[in-house]
Short mmCIF file of C-alpha atoms and ligand atoms in Angstrom, two decimals:
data_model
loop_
_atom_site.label_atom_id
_atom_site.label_comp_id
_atom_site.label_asym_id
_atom_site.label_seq_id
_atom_site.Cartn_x
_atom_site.Cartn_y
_atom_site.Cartn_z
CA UNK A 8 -35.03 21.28 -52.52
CA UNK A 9 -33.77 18.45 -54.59
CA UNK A 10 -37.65 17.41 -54.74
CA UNK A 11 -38.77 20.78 -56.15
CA UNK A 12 -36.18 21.06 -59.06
CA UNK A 13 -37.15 17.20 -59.84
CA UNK A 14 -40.93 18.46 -60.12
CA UNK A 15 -42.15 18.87 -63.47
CA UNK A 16 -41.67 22.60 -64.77
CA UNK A 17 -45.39 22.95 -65.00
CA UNK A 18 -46.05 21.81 -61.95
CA UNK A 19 -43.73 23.82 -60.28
CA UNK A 20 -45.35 26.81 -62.53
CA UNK A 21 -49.01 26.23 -61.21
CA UNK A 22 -47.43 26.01 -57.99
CA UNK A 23 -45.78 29.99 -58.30
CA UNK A 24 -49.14 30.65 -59.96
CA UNK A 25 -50.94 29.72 -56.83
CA UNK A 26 -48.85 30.98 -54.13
CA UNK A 27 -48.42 34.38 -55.85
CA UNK A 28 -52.43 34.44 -56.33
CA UNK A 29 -52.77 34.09 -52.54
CA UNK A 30 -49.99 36.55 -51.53
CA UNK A 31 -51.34 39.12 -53.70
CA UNK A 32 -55.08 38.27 -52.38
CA UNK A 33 -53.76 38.47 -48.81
CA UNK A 34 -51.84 41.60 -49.38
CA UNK A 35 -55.08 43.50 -51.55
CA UNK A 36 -57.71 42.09 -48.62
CA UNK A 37 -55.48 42.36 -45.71
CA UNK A 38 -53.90 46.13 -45.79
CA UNK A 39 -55.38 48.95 -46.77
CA UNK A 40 -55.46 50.01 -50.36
CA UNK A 41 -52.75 52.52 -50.35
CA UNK A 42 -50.14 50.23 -48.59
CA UNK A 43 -51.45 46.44 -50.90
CA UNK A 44 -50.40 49.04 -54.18
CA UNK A 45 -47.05 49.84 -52.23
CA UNK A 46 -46.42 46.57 -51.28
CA UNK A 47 -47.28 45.73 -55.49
CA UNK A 48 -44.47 47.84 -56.59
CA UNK A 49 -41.98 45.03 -54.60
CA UNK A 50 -43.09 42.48 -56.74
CA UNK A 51 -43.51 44.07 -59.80
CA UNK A 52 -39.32 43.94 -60.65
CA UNK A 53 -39.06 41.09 -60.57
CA UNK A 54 -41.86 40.06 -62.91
CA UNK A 55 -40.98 42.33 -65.27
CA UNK A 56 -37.14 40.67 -64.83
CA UNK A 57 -38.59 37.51 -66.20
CA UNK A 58 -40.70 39.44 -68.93
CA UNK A 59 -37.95 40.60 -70.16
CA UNK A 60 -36.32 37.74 -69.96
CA UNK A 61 -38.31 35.64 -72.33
CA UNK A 62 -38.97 39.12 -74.42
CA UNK A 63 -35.21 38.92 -75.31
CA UNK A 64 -35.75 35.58 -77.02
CA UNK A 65 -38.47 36.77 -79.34
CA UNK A 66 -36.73 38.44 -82.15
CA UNK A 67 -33.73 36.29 -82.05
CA UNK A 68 -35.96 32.84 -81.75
CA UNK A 69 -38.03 33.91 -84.71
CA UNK A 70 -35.45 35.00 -86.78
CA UNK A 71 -33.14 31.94 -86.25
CA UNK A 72 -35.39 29.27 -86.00
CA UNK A 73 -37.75 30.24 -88.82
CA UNK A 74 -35.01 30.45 -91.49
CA UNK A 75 -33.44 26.58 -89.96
CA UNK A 76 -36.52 25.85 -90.45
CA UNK A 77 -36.98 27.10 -94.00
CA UNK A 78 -33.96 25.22 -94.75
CA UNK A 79 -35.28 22.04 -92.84
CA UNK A 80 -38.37 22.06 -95.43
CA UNK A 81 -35.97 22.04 -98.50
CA UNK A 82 -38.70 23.70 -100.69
CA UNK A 83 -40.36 26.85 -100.94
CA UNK A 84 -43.64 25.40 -101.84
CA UNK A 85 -44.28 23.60 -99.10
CA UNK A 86 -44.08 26.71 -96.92
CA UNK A 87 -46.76 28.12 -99.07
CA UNK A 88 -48.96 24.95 -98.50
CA UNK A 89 -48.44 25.37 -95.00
CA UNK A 90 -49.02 28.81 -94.40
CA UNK A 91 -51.97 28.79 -96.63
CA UNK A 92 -53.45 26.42 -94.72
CA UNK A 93 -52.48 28.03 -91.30
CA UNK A 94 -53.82 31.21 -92.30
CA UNK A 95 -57.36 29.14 -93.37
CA UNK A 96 -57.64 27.77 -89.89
CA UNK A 97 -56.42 30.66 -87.88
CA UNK A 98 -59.24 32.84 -89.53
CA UNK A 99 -61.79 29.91 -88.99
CA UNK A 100 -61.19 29.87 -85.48
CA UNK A 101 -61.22 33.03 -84.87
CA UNK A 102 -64.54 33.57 -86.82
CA UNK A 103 -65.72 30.82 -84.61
CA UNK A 104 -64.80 32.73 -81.57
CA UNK A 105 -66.45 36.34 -82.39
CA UNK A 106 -69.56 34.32 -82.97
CA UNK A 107 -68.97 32.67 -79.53
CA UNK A 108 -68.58 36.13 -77.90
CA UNK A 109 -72.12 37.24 -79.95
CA UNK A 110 -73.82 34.56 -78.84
CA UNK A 111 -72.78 34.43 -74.40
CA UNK A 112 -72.99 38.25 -75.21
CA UNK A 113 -76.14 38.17 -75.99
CA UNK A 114 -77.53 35.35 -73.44
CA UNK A 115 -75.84 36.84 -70.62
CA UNK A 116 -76.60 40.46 -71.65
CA UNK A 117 -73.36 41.86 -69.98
CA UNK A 118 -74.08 45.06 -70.72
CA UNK A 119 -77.90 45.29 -69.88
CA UNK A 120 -77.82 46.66 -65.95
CA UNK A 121 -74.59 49.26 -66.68
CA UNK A 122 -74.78 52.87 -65.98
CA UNK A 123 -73.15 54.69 -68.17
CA UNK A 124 -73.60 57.69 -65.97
CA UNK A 125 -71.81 56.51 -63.23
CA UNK A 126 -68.26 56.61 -65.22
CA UNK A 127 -66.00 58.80 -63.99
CA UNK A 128 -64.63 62.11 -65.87
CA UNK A 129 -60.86 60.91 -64.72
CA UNK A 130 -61.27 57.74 -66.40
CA UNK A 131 -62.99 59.02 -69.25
CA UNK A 132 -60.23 61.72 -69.92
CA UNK A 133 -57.27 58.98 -69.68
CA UNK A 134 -58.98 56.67 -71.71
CA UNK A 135 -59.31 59.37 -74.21
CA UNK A 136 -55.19 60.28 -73.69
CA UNK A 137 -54.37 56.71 -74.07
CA UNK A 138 -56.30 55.87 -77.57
CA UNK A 139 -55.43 58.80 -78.90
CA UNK A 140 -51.16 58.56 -78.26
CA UNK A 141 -51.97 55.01 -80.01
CA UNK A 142 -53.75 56.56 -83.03
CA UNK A 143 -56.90 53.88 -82.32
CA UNK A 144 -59.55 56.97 -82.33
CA UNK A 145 -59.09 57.10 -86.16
CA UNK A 146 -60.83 54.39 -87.46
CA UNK A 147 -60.54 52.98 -90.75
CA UNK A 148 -62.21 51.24 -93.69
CA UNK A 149 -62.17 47.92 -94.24
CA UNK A 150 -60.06 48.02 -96.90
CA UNK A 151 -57.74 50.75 -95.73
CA UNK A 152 -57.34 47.50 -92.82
CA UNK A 153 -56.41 44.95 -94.89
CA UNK A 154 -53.99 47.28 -97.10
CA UNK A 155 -52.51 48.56 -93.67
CA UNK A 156 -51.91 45.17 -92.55
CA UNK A 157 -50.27 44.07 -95.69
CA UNK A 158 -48.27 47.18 -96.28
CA UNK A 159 -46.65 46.63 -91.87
CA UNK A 160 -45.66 42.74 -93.36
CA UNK A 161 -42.75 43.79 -95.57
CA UNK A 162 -40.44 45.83 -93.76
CA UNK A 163 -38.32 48.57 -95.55
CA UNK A 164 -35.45 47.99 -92.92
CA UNK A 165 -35.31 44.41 -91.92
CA UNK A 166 -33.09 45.45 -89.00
CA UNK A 167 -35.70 48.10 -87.71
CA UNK A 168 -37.93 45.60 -87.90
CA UNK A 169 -36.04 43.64 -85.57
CA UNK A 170 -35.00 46.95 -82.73
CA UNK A 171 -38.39 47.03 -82.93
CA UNK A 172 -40.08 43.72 -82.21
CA UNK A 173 -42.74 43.49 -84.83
CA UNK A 174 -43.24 40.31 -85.57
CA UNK A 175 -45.06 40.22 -89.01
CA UNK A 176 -41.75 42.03 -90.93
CA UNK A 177 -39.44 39.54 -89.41
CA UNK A 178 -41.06 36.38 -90.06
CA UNK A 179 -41.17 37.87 -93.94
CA UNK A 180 -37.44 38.61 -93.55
CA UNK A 181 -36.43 35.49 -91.87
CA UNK A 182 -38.39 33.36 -95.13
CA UNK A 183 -37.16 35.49 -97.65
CA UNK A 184 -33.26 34.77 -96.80
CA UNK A 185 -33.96 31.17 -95.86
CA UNK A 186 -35.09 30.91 -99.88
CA UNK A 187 -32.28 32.56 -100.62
CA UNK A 188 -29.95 30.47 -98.45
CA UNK A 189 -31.98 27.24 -100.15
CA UNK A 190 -31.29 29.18 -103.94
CA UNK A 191 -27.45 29.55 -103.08
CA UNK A 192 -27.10 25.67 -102.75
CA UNK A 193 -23.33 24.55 -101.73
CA UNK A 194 -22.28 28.49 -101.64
CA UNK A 195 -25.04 28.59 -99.32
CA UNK A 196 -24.26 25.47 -96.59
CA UNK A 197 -22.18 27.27 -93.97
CA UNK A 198 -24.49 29.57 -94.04
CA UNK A 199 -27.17 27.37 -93.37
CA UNK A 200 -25.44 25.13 -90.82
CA UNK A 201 -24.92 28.42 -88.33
CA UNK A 202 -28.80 29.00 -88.96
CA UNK A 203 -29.14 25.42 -87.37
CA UNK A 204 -26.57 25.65 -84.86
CA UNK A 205 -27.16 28.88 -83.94
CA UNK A 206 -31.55 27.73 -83.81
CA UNK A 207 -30.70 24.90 -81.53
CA UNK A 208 -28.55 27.02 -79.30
CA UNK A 209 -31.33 29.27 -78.69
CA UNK A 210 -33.95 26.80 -78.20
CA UNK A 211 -31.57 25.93 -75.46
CA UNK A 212 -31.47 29.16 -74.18
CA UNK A 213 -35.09 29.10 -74.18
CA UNK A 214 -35.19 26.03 -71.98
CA UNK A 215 -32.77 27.35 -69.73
CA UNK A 216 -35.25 30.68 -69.22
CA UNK A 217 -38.30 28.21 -68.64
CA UNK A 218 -36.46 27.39 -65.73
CA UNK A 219 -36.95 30.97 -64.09
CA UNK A 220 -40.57 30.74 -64.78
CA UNK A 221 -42.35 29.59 -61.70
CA UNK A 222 -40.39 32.55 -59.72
CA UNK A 223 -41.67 34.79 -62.45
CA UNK A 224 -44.94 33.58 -62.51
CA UNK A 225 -45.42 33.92 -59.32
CA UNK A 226 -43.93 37.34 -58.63
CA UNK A 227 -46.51 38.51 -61.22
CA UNK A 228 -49.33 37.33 -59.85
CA UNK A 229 -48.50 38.65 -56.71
CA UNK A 230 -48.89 42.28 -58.43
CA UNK A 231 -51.79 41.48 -60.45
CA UNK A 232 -53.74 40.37 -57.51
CA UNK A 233 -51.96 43.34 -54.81
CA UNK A 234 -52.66 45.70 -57.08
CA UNK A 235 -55.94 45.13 -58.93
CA UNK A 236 -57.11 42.56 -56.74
CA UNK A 237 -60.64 40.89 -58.09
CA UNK A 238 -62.63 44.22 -58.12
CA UNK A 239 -63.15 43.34 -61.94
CA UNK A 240 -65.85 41.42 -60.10
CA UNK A 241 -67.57 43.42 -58.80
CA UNK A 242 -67.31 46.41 -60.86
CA UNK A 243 -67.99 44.41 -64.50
CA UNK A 244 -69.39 41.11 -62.85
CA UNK A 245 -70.93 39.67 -65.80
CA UNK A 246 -68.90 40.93 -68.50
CA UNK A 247 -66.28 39.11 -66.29
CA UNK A 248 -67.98 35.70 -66.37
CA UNK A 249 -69.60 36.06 -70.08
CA UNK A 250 -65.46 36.61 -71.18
CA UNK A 251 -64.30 33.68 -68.74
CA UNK A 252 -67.33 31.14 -69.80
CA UNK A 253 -67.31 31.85 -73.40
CA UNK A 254 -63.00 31.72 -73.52
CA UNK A 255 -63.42 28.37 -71.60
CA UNK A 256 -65.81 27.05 -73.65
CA UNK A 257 -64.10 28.24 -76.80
CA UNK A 258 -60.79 25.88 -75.29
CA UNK A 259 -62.97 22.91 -74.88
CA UNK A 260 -65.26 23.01 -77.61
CA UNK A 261 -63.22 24.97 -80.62
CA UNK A 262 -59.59 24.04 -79.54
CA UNK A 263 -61.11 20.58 -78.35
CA UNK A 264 -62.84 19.61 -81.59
CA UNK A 265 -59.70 20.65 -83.71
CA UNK A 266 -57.71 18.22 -81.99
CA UNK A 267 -59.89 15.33 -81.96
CA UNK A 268 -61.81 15.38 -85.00
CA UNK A 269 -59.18 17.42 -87.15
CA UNK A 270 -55.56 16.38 -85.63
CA UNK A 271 -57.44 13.24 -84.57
CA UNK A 272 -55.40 13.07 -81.45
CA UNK A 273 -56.06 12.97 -77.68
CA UNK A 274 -57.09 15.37 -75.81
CA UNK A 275 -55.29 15.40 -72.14
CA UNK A 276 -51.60 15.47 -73.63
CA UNK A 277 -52.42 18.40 -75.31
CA UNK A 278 -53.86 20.39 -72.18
CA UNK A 279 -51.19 18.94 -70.53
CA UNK A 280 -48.62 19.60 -72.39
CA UNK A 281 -49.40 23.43 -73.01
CA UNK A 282 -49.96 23.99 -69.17
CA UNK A 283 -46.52 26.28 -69.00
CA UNK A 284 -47.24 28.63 -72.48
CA UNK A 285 -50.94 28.65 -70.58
CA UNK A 286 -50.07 30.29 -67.29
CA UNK A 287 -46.67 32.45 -68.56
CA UNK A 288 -49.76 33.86 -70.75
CA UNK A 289 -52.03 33.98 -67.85
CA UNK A 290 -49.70 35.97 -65.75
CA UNK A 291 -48.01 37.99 -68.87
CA UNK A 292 -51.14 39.00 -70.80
CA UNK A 293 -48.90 39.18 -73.10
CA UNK A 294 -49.22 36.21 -76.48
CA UNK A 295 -45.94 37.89 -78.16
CA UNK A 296 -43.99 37.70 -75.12
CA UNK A 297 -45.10 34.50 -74.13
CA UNK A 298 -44.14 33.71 -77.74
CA UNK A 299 -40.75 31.62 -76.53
CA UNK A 300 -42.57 29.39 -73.86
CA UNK A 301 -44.70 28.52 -76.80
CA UNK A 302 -42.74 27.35 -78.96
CA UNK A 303 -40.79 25.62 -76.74
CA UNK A 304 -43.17 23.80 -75.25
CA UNK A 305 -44.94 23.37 -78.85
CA UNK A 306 -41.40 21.20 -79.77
CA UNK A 307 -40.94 20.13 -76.30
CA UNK A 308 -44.20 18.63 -75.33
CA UNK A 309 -46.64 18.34 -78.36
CA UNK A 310 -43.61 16.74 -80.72
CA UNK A 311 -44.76 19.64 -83.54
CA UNK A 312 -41.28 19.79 -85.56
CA UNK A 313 -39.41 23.20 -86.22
CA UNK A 314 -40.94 24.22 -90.05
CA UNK A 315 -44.26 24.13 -88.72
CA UNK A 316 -43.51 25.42 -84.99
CA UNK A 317 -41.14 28.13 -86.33
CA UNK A 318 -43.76 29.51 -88.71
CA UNK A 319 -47.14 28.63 -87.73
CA UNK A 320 -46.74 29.86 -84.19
CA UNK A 321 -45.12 33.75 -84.15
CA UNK A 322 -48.02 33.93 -87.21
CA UNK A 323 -50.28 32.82 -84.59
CA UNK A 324 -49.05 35.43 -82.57
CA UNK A 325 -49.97 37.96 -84.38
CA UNK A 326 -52.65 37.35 -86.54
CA UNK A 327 -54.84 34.68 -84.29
CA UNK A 328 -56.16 35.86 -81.51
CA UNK A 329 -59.52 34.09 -80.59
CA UNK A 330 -59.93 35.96 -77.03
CA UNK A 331 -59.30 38.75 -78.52
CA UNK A 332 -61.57 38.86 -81.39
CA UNK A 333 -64.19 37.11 -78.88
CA UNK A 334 -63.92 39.75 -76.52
CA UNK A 335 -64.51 42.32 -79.57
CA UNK A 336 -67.94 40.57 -80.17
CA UNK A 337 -68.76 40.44 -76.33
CA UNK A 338 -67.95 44.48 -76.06
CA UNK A 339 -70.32 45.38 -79.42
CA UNK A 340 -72.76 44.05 -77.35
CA UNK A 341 -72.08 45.46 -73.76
CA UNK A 342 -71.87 49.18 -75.40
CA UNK A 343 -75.42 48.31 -77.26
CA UNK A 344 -77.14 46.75 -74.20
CA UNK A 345 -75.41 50.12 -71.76
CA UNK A 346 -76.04 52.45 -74.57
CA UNK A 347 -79.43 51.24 -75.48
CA UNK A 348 -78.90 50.39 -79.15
CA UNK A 349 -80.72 48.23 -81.41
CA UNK A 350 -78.19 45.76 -82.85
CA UNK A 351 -79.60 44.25 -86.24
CA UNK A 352 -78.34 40.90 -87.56
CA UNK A 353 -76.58 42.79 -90.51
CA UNK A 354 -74.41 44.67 -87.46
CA UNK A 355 -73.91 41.28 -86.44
CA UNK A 356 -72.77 40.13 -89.49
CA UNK A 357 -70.22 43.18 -89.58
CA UNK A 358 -69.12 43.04 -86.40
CA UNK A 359 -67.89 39.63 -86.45
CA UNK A 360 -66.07 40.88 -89.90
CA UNK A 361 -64.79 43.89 -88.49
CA UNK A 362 -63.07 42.12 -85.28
CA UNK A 363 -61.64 39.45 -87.37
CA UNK A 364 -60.01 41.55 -89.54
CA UNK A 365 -58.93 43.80 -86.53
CA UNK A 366 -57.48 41.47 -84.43
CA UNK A 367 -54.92 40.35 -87.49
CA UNK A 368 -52.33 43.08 -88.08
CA UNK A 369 -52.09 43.53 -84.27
CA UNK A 370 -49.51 42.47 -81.56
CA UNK A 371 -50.46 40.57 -78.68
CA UNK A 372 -49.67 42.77 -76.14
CA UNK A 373 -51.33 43.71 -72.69
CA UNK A 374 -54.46 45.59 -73.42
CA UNK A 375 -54.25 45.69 -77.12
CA UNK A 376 -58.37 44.51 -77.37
CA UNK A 377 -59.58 47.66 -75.98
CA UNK A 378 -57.64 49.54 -78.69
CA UNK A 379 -58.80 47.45 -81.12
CA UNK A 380 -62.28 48.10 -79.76
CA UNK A 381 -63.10 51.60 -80.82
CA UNK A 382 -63.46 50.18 -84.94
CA UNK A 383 -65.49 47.51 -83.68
CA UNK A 384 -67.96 50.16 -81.72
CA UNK A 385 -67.73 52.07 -84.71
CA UNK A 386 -69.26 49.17 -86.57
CA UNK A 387 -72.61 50.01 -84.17
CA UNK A 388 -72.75 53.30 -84.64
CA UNK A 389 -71.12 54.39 -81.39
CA UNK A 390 -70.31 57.78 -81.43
CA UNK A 391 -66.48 58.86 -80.44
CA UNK A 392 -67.76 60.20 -76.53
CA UNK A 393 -70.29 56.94 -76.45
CA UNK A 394 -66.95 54.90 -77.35
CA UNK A 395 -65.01 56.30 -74.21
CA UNK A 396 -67.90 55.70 -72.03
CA UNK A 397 -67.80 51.91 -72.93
CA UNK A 398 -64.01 51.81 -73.10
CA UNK A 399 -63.33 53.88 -69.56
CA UNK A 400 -64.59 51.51 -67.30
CA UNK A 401 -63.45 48.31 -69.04
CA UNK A 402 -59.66 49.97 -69.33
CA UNK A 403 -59.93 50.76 -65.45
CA UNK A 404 -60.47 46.40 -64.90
CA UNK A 405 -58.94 45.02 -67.69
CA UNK A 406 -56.21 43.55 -66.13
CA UNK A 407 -57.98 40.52 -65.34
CA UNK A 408 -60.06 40.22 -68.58
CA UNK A 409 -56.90 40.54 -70.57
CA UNK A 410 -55.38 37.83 -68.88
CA UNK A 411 -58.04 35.23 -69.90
CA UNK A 412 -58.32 36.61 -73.62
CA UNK A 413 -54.19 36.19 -73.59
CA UNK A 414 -54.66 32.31 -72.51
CA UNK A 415 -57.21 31.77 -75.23
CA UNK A 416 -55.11 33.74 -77.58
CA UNK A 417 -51.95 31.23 -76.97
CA UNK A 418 -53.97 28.08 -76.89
CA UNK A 419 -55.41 28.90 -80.20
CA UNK A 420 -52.02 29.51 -81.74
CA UNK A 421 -50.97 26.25 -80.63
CA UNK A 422 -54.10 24.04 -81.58
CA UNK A 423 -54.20 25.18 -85.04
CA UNK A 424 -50.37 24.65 -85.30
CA UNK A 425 -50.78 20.85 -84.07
CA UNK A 426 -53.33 20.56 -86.86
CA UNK A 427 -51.17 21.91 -89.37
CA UNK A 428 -48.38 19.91 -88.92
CA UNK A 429 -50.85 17.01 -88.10
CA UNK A 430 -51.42 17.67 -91.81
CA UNK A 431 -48.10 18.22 -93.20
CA UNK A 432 -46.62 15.14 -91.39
CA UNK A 433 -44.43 17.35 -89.22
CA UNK A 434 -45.07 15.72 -85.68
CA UNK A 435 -43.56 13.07 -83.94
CA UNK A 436 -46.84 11.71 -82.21
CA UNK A 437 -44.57 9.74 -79.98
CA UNK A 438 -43.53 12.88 -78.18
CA UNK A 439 -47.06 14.34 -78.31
CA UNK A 440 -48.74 11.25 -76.04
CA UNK A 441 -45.42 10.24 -73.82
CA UNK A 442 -46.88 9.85 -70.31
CA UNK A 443 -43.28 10.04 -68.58
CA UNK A 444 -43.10 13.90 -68.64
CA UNK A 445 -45.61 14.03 -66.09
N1 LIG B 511 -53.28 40.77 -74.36
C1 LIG B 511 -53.77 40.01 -75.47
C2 LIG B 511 -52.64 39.21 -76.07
O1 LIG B 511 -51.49 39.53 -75.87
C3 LIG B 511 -54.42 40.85 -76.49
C4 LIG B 511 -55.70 41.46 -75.97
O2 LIG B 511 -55.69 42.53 -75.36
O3 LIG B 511 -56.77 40.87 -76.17
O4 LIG B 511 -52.86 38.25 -76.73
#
């Protein structure tokens, strides 16, 4: 016992990962289908427990440590440096990773022997029920895009903002009062020193939740795999390895080359290091909720210090999201390979527009691609019954799709903030390369 709680977190996380992959295989392959969902149900609880665990951190992390953080930075201008140049990167990245999702798509041709005609009408008629209760079969302009995602940043009720999770409107909140904290000078210190107390205290908090995470983990898995089990295989088999190849290779070659040609540092602490934020986001699909775990382990393990982890990451959370806008480029091309349409470079060209842009004002939430998806279809001419064709059967298997784009998504967030505070001087490399936290 006294072994397993000396253990490395992420080791003991991999370890929950594993054993609930196996007891959810056993349970899918080794009862019959009605009884592996049943048995599902038991696990799901207590997944959800430590969901919402590390869900109740979000608001209050972002809102406490960004504005300690504001304060930590002294001046306003250097937030603007910084999250000018995180923005830069984020949307290079994820450009880079729509164009990686064109190009597997279009090797692997995912969509090339899918019959269309064998979808079912149940699947067809909930996909329709679900994108239409989350508005997604109205698409818009590209403008109308960019003006919707700027008008969702600055809330009208900060405190709304916060009941209702959206990230964007807080992080705007949290910097506006830590200016104003900075403009109030000495009438402003107590103020400030409860931000910092109260942002360690949390980060503590957060820690303390980390420790809950290998149960978690594990009781997740053990529903994901009971109750989907790897049919995704089968049913979508190359769609499933062009998303898993071209994610992988967008880790390695993407995340890889920011860190040692950009960051110039090495690559193993870095993989290391994220391991945790990498499975909670594996077995979450979920890049908000796994939000905490990355920023912990972001301060924790990679030595990136609290302006640029505070910011740069819940940004990343919601407007980078390289497996998501991959996956965007990789579906354009399934529907025109199933649905036999010509795609011309200029739909290319759009389409790798379209699903950056897209993939910005979003949350990173389970699923949230294939809403995304029905602009990006739109972008090829797909017509609204076409669109539910596509979508049906990829909704029906996302689950373990999603998961992959959701470990991309987090790994990208946390490469491009290493960079940026490689930049602004804002990491202790000491921390980053210490061998004796493995
Ligand atoms: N689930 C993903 C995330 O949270 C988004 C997606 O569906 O691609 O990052």
């Amino acid at each position: 016992m006294k072994a397993w709680f000396r253990m490395d977190l992420w080791k003991r996380v991999m370890i929950g990962l594993v054993i609930g992959t196996l007891i959810g295989l056993g349970l899918r392959y080794g009862l019959s289908e009605e009884a592996s969902a049943r048995a599902a149900e038991y696990f799901k609880p207590f997944g959800d427990l430590f969901l919402n665990l590390i869900r109740m951190l979000v608001v209050p992390l972002i809102f406490l440590t960004l504005v300690s953080g504001v304060l930590s930075m002294g001046d306003p201008k250097k937030l603007g440096s910084l999250g000018g140049r995180a923005i830069g990167v984020y949307m290079c990245t994820t450009a880079v990773a729509v164009t990686l999702g064109l190009v597997i798509g279009t090797i692997l041709q995912p969509g090339a022997g899918f019959d269309v005609g064998s979808v079912s009408q149940d699947d067809i008629e909930s996909t329709r029920q679900r994108l239409e209760s989350a508005g997604a079969m109205e698409t818009a302009g590209v403008f109308e895009q960019i003006m919707r995602t700027v008008l969702a940043i600055v809330p009208t009720n900060p405190v709304d903002a916060m009941a209702r999770g959206d990230v964007l409107p807080v992080i705007f909140f949290a910097i506006m009062f830590g200016i104003g904290i900075l403009m109030a000078g000495e009438a402003g210190k107590p103020v400030a020193d409860a931000f910092n107390s109260a942002s360690e205290a949390i980060l503590k908090l957060t820690l303390l939740i980390m420790e809950t995470a290998p149960y978690g983990v594990m009781a997740l898995m053990a529903w994901v795999m009971a109750a989907y089990g790897l049919d995704v295989v089968i049913a979508l088999g190359m769609m499933t390895l062009a998303l898993y190849l071209a994610c992988g290779l967008h880790m390695l070659i993407t995340h890889g080359f920011l860190m040692k040609f950009i960051a110039k540092l090495p690559l193993l602490p870095f993989y290391r290091g994220i391991t945790d934020a990498q499975m909670v986001a594996f077995s979450t699909s979920s890049s908000s909720g796994t939000l905490p775990v990355t920023m912990s382990v972001a301060q924790k393990n990679l030595g990136i210090k609290k302006p640029v982890a505070s910011s740069v990451l819940p940004l990343g959370a919601t407007i980078n999201m390289d497996g998501t806008a991959l996956y965007q480029g990789l579906i354009a091309l399934f529907a025109a390979q199933a649905l036999g349409i010509d795609m011309n470079f200029g739909m290319y060209i759009t389409v790798a527009v379209m699903a950056t842009l897209v993939s910005i004002g979003t949350a990173g939430i389970p699923s949230v691609s294939l809403f995304l998806a029905t602009t990006t279809l739109g972008v090829i001419g797909a017509t609204p019954e076409q669109m539910l064709l596509i979508l049906a059967p990829l909704f029906a298997f996302d689950r373990l799709l999603d998961m992959m784009r959701t470990v991309t998504n987090v790994t990208g967030d946390l490469a491009v903030s290493t960079v940026v505070a490689r930049w602004e001087n804002e990491i202790d490399t000491e921390v980053f390369v210490a061998e004796d936290r493995y």
